CSV table of C-alpha atoms in Angstrom, one decimal:
chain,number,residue,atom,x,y,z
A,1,UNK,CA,27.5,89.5,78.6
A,2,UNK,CA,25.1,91.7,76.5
A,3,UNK,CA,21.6,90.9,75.2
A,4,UNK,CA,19.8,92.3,72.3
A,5,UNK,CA,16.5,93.1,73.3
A,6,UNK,CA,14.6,93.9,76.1
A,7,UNK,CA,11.2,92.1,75.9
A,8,UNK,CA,9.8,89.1,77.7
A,9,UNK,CA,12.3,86.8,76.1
A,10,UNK,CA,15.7,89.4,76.8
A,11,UNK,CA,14.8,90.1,80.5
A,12,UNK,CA,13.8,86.5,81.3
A,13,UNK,CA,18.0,85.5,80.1
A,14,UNK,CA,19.3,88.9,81.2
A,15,UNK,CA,17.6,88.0,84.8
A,16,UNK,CA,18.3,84.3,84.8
A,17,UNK,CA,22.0,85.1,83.6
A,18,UNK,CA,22.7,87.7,86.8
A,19,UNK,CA,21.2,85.1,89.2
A,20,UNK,CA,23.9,82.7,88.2
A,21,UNK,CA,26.9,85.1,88.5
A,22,UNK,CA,26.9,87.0,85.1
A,23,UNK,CA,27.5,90.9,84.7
A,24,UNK,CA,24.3,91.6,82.1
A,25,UNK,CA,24.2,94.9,79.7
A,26,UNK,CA,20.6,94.4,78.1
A,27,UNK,CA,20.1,96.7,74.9
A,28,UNK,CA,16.8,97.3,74.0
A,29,UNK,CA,14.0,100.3,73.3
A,30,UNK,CA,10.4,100.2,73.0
A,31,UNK,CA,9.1,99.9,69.7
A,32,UNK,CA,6.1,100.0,68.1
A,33,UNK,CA,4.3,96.8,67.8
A,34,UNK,CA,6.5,94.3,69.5
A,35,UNK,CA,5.1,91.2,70.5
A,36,UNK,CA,5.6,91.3,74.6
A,37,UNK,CA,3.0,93.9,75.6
A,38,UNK,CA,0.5,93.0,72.7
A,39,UNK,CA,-0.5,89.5,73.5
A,40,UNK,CA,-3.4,88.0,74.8
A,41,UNK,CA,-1.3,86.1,77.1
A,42,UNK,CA,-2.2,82.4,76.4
A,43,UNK,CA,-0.5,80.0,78.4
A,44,UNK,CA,-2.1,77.0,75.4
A,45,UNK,CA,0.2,73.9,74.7
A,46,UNK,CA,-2.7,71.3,75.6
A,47,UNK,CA,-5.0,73.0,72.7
A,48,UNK,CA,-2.2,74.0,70.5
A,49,UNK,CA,-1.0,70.4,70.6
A,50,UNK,CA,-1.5,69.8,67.3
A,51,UNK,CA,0.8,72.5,66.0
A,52,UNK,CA,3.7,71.4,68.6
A,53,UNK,CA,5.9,69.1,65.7
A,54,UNK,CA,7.6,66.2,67.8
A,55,UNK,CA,8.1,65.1,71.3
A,56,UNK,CA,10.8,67.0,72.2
A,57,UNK,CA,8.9,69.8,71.0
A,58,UNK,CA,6.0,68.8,73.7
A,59,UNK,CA,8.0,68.2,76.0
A,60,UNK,CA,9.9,71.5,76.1
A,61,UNK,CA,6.7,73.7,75.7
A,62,UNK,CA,4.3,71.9,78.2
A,63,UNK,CA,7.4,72.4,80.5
A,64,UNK,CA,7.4,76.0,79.7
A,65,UNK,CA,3.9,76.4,80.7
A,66,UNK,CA,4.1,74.1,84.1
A,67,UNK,CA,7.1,76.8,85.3
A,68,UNK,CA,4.4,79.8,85.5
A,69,UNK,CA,3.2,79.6,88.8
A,70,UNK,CA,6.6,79.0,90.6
A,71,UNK,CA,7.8,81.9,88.3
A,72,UNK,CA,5.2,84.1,89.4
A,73,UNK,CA,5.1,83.3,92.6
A,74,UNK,CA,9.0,84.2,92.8
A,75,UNK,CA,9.0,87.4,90.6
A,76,UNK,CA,5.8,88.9,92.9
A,77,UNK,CA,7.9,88.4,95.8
A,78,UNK,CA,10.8,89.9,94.4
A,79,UNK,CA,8.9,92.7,93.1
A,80,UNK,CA,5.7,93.1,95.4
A,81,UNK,CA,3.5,93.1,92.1
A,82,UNK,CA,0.6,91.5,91.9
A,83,UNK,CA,0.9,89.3,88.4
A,84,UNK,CA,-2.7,87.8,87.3
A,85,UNK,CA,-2.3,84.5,86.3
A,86,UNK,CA,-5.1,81.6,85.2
A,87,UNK,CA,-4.6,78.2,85.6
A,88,UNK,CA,-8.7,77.4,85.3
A,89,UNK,CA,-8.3,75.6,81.8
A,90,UNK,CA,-8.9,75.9,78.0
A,91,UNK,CA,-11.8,75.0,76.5
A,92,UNK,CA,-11.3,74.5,72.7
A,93,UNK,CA,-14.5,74.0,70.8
A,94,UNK,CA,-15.7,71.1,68.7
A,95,UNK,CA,-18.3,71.7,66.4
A,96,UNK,CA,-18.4,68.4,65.1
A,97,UNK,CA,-18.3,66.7,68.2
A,98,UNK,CA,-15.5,64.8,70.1
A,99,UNK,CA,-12.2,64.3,68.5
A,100,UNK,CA,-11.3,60.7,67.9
A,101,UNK,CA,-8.0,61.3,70.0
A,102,UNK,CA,-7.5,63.6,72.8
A,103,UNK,CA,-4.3,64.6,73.7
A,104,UNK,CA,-2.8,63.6,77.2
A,105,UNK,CA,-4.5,65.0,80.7
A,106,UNK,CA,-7.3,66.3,78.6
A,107,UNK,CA,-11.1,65.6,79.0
A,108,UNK,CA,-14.2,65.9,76.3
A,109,UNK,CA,-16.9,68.0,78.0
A,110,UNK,CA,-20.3,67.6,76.1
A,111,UNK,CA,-22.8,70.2,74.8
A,112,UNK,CA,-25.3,70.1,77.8
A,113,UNK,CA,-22.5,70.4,80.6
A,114,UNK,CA,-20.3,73.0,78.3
A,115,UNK,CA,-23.6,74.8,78.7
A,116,UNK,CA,-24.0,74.6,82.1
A,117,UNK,CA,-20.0,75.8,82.3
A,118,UNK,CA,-20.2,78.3,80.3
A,119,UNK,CA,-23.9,79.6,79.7
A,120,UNK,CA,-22.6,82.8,77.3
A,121,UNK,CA,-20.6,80.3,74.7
A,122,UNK,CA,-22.6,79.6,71.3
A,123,UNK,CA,-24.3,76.3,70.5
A,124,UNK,CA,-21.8,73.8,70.0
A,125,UNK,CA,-21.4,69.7,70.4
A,126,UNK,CA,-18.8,70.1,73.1
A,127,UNK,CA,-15.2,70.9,73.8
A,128,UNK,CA,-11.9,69.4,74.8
A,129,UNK,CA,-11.0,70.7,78.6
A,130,UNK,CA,-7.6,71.5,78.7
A,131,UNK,CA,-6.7,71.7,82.4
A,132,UNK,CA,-3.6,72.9,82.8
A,133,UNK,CA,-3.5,75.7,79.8
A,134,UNK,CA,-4.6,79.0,81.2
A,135,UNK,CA,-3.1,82.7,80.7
A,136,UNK,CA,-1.4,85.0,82.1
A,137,UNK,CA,-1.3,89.1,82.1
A,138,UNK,CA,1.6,89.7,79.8
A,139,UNK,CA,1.4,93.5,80.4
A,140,UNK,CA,1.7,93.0,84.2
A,141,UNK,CA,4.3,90.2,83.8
A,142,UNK,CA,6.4,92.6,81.3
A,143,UNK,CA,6.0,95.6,84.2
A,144,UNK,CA,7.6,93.2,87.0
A,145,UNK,CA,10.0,91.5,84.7
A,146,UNK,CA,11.5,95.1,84.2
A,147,UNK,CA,11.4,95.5,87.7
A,148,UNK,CA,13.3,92.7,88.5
A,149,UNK,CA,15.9,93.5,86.4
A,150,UNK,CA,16.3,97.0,87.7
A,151,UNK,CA,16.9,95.3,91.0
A,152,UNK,CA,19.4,93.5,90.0
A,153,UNK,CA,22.9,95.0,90.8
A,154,UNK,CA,24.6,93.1,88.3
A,155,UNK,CA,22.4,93.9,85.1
A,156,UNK,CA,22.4,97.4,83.4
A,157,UNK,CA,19.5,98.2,80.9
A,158,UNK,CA,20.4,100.3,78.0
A,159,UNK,CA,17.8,102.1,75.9
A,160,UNK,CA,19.3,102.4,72.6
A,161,UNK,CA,18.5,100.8,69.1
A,162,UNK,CA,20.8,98.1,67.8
A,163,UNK,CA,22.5,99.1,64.2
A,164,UNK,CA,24.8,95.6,64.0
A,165,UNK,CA,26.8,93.2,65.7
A,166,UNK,CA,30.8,91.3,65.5
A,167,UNK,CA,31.2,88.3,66.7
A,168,UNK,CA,34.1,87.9,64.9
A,169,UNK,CA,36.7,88.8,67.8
A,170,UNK,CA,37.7,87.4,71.2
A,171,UNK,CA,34.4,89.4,72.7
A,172,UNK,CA,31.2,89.7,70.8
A,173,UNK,CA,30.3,93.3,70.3
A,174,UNK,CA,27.1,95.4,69.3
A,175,UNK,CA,27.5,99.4,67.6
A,176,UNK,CA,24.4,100.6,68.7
A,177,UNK,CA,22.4,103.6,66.9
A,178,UNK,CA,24.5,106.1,68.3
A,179,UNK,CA,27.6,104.8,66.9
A,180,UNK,CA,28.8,103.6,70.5
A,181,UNK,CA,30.2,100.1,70.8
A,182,UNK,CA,29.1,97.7,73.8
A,183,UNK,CA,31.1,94.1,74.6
A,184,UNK,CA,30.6,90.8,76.5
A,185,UNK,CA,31.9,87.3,77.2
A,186,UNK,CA,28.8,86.4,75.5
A,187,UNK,CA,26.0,88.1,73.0
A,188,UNK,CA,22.5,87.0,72.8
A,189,UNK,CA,20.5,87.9,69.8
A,190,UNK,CA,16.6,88.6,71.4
A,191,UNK,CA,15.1,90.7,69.5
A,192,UNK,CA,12.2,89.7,68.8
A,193,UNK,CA,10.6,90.2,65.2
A,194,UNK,CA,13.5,92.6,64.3
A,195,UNK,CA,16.0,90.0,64.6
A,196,UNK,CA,16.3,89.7,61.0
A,197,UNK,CA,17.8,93.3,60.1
A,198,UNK,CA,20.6,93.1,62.9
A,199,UNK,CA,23.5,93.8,60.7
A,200,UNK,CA,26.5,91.2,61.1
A,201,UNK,CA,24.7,88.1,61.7
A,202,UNK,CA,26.6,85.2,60.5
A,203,UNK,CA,23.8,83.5,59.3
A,204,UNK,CA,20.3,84.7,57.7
A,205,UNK,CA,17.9,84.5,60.4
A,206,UNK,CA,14.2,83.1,58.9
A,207,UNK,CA,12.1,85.3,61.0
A,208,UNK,CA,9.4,87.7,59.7
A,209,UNK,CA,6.9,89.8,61.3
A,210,UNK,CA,3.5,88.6,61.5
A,211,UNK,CA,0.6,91.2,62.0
A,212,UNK,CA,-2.1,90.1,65.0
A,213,UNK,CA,-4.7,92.1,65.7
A,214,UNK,CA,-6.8,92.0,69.0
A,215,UNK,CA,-9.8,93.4,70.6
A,216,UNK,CA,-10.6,94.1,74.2
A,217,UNK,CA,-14.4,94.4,75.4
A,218,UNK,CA,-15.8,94.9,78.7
A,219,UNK,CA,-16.4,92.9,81.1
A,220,UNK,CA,-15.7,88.9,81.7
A,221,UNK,CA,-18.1,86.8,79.3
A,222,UNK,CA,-16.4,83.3,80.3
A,223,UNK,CA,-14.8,81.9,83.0
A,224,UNK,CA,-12.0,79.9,80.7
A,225,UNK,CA,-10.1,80.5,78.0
A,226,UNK,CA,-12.3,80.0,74.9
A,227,UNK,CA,-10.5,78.7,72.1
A,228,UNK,CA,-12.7,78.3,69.0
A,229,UNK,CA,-14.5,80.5,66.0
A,230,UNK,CA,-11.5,80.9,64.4
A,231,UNK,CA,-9.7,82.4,67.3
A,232,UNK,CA,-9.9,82.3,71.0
A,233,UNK,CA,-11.7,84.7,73.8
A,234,UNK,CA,-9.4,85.5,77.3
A,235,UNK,CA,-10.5,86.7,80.5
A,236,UNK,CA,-8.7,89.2,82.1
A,237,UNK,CA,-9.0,90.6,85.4
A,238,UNK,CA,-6.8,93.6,86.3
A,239,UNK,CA,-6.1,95.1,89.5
A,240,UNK,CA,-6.5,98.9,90.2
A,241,UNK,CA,-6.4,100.6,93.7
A,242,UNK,CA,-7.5,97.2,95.3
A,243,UNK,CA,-10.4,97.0,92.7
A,244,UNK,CA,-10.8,94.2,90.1
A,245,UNK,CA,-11.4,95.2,86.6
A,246,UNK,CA,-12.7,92.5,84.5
A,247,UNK,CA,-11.8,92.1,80.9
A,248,UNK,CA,-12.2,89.8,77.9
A,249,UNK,CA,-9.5,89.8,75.0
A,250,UNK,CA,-10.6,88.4,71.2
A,251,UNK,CA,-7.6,87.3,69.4
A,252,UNK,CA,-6.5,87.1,66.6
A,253,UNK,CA,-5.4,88.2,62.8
A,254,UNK,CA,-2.8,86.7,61.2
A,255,UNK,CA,-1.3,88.8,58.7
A,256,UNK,CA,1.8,89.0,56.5
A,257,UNK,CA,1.9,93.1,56.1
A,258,UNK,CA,5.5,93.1,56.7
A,259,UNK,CA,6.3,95.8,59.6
A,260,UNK,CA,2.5,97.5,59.9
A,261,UNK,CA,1.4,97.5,63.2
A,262,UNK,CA,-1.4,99.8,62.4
A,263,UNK,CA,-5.0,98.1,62.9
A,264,UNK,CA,-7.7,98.2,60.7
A,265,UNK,CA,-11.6,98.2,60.1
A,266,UNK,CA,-11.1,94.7,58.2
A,267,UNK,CA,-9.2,93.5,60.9
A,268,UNK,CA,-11.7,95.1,63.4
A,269,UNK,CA,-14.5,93.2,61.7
A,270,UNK,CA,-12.6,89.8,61.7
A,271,UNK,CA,-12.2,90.0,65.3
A,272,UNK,CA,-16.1,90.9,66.0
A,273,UNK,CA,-16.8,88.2,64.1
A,274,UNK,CA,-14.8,85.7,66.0
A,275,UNK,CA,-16.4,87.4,69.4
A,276,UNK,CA,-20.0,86.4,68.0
A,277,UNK,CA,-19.0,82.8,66.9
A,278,UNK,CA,-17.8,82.4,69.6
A,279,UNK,CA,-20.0,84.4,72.0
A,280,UNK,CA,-23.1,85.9,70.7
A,281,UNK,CA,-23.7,88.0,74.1
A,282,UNK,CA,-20.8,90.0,72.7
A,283,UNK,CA,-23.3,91.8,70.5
A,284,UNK,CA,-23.9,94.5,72.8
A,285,UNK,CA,-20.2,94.6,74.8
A,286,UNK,CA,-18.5,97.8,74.9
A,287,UNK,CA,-15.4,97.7,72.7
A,288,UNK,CA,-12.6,99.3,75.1
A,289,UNK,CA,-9.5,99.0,72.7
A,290,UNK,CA,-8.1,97.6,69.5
A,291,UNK,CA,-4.7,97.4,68.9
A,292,UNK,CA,-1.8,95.3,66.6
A,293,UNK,CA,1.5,93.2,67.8
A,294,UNK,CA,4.1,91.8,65.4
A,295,UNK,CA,4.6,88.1,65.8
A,296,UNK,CA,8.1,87.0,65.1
A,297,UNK,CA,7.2,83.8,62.9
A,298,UNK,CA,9.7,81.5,61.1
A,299,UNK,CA,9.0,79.1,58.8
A,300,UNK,CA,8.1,75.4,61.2
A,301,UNK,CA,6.6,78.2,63.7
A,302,UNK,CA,9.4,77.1,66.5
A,303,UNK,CA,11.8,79.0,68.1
A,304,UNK,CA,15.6,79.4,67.3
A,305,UNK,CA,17.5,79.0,70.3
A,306,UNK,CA,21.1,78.1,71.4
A,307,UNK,CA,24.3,78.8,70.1
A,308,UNK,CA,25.8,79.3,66.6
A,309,UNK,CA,27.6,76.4,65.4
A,310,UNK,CA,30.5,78.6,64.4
A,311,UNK,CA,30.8,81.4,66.4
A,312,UNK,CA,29.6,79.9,70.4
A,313,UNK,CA,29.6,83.1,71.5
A,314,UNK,CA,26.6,83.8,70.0
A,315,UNK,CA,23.3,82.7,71.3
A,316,UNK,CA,19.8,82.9,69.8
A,317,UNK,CA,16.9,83.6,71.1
A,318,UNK,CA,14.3,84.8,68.6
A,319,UNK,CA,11.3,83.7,66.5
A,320,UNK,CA,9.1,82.7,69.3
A,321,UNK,CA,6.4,83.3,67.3
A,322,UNK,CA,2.4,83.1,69.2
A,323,UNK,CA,4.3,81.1,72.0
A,324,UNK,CA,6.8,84.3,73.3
A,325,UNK,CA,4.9,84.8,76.4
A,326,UNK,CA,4.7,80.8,77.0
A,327,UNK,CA,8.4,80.4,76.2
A,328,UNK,CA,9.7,83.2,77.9
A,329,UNK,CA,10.1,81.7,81.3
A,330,UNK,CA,12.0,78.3,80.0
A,331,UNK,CA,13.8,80.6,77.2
A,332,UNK,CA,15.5,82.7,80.2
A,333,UNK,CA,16.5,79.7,82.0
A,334,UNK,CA,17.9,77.5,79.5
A,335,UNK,CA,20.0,80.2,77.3
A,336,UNK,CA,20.7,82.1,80.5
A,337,UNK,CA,22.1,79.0,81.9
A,338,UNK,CA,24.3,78.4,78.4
A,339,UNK,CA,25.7,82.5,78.6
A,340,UNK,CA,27.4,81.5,81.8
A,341,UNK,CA,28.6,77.9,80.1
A,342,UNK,CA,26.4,75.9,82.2
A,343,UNK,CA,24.3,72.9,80.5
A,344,UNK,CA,20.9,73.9,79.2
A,345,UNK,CA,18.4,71.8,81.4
A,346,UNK,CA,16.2,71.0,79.0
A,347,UNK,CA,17.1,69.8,75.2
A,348,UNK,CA,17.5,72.3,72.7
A,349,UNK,CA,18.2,70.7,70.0
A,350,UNK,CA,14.9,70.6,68.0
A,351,UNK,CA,15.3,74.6,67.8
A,352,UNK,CA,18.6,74.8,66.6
A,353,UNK,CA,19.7,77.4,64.0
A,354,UNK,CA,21.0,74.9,61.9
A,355,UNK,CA,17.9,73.6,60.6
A,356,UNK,CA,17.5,76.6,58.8
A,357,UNK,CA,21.0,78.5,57.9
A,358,UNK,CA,23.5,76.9,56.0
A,359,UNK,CA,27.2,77.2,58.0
A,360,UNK,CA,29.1,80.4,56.6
């Protein structure tokens, strides 16, 4: 089988495909601003709730998110990396006070003990403890998902560009930028916020780039997730030699600029701004980096995965949007599990392609 693209989302269906049997060619190259390294790493269905559409839609992603510390668990000991992940909660912000409806297995924390929680976070009426959101080091998780692969004797990763695909014949193929031509049983499009300019796609794909900007100081200013200001604040901690580095990331623009990955001083100044309504101690933090991803964003924000209604070879797994990180995990496991004609476990209905692209 071959997949297009060889992010968080290729690797995890590429990985998941070889453990069930498959021979994997995964086609992808670096480029500049894609979304896997860029993130913050938000692992955030409890206080993204609101943007999640349905149940099945819930469902799916707070299933997604309840994987990560069995994944992690199994992809250090396959690897031997160490993968930070943080399970201590989000704490979204309410300025106005407490929402008149919490969403499930969450708690309102008031002003005085939000204070006593977090002493650094600005004046605010409370926040909504979500306690099983959390994070996870996408940068370390991208290193060992790569890792993984490359262990696997079954799955060969190709660096190459993709210039279109058939999925006309018998076997789906790819011409790749050199003019060579790579087939498989299956072909799974992943990639990412290009997946709209892969020549031969039966269907237009709705997925654009989205421009987020993102800011990393030094030093930890929160113990949680801090979701609020108009953004949201991530501790990091990174591992170095046996020492622990501590980080905070401040997330993020939003900006249709087409394919610019470039950052920029209004951007820069956005993301200060979020820092100090969130965080006023920020003021004097050193400013370690500043850097761009491209979000691949389609129009209801959800995903478009599962197979083409006319050609079932094909299988998509693209516009993942802020949740690629989140998804990846359930992504590799329920379209890996359809490239070897197994049953998706969990229902992918609600991300079909059809709700978008008329047949051909």
């Amino acid at each position: 089988m071959l997949v297009l693209g060889g992010g968080l989302i290729g690797l995890a269906i590429a990985t998941e495909a070889a453990a069930r049997g498959a021979s994997v060619l995964v086609v992808g190259e670096p480029r500049v601003g894609e979304a896997s390294p860029a993130g913050a790493g938000m692992l955030a269905p409890g206080a993204e709730s609101d943007e999640l559409g349905n149940e099945a839609v819930r469902r799916f992603v707070l299933a997604g998110r309840d994987m990560y510390p069995a994944y992690v668990t199994a992809l250090e000991a396959e690897t031997g990396l160490k993968i930070y992940l943080d399970r201590n909660g989000i704490l979204e912000l309410m300025p106005e006070g407490e929402p008149a409806r919490l969403p499930p297995d969450s708690e309102w924390v008031g002003g005085r003990a939000l204070r006593a929680l977090e002493p650094a976070l600005a004046s605010v009426a409370g926040a909504v403890l979500h306690p099983n959101d959390g994070s996870v080091d996408n940068m370390m998780l991208l290193v060992a998902m790569r890792r993984r692969a490359e262990l696997q004797q079954s799955l060969t990763l190709v660096a190459s560009g993709i210039r279109a695909i058939d999925v006309t014949s018998a076997r789906p193929r790819a011409i790749l930028d050199d003019g060579s031509r790579v087939e498989g049983s299956v072909l799974v499009l992943a990639t990412g916020a290009w997946a709209a300019q892969v020549e031969g796609v039966p269907r237009p794909i709705p997925v654009r780039p989205v421009r987020g900007q993102l800011l990393m100081l030094e030093g930890v200013l929160a113990r949680h997730v801090i979701y609020g200001g108009g953004g949201y604040l991530v501790p990091r901690r990174l591992s170095n030699a046996g020492e622990t580095i501590e980080r905070t990331i401040i997330g993020a623009t939003m900006e249709d600029v087409g394919f610019d990955s470039t950052t920029t001083q209004a951007g820069l100044d956005s993301l200060n701004e979020i820092a100090q309504r969130i965080s006023p101690s920020t003021v004097p933090t050193r400013r370690l980096k500043h850097w761009a991803g491209l979000r691949p964003i389609t129009p209801d924000r959800l995903p478009i995965l599962g197979a083409d209604p006319a050609f079932p070879k094909l299988l998509y797994a693209c516009g993942h949007g802020r949740n690629g990180i989140l998804l990846a995990p359930i992504t590799g496991e329920s379209i890996g599990a359809l490239a070897v004609g197994d049953a998706s476990p969990y229902d992918l209905s609600a991300f079909a392609i059809e709700r978008f692209a008329e047949a051909p």
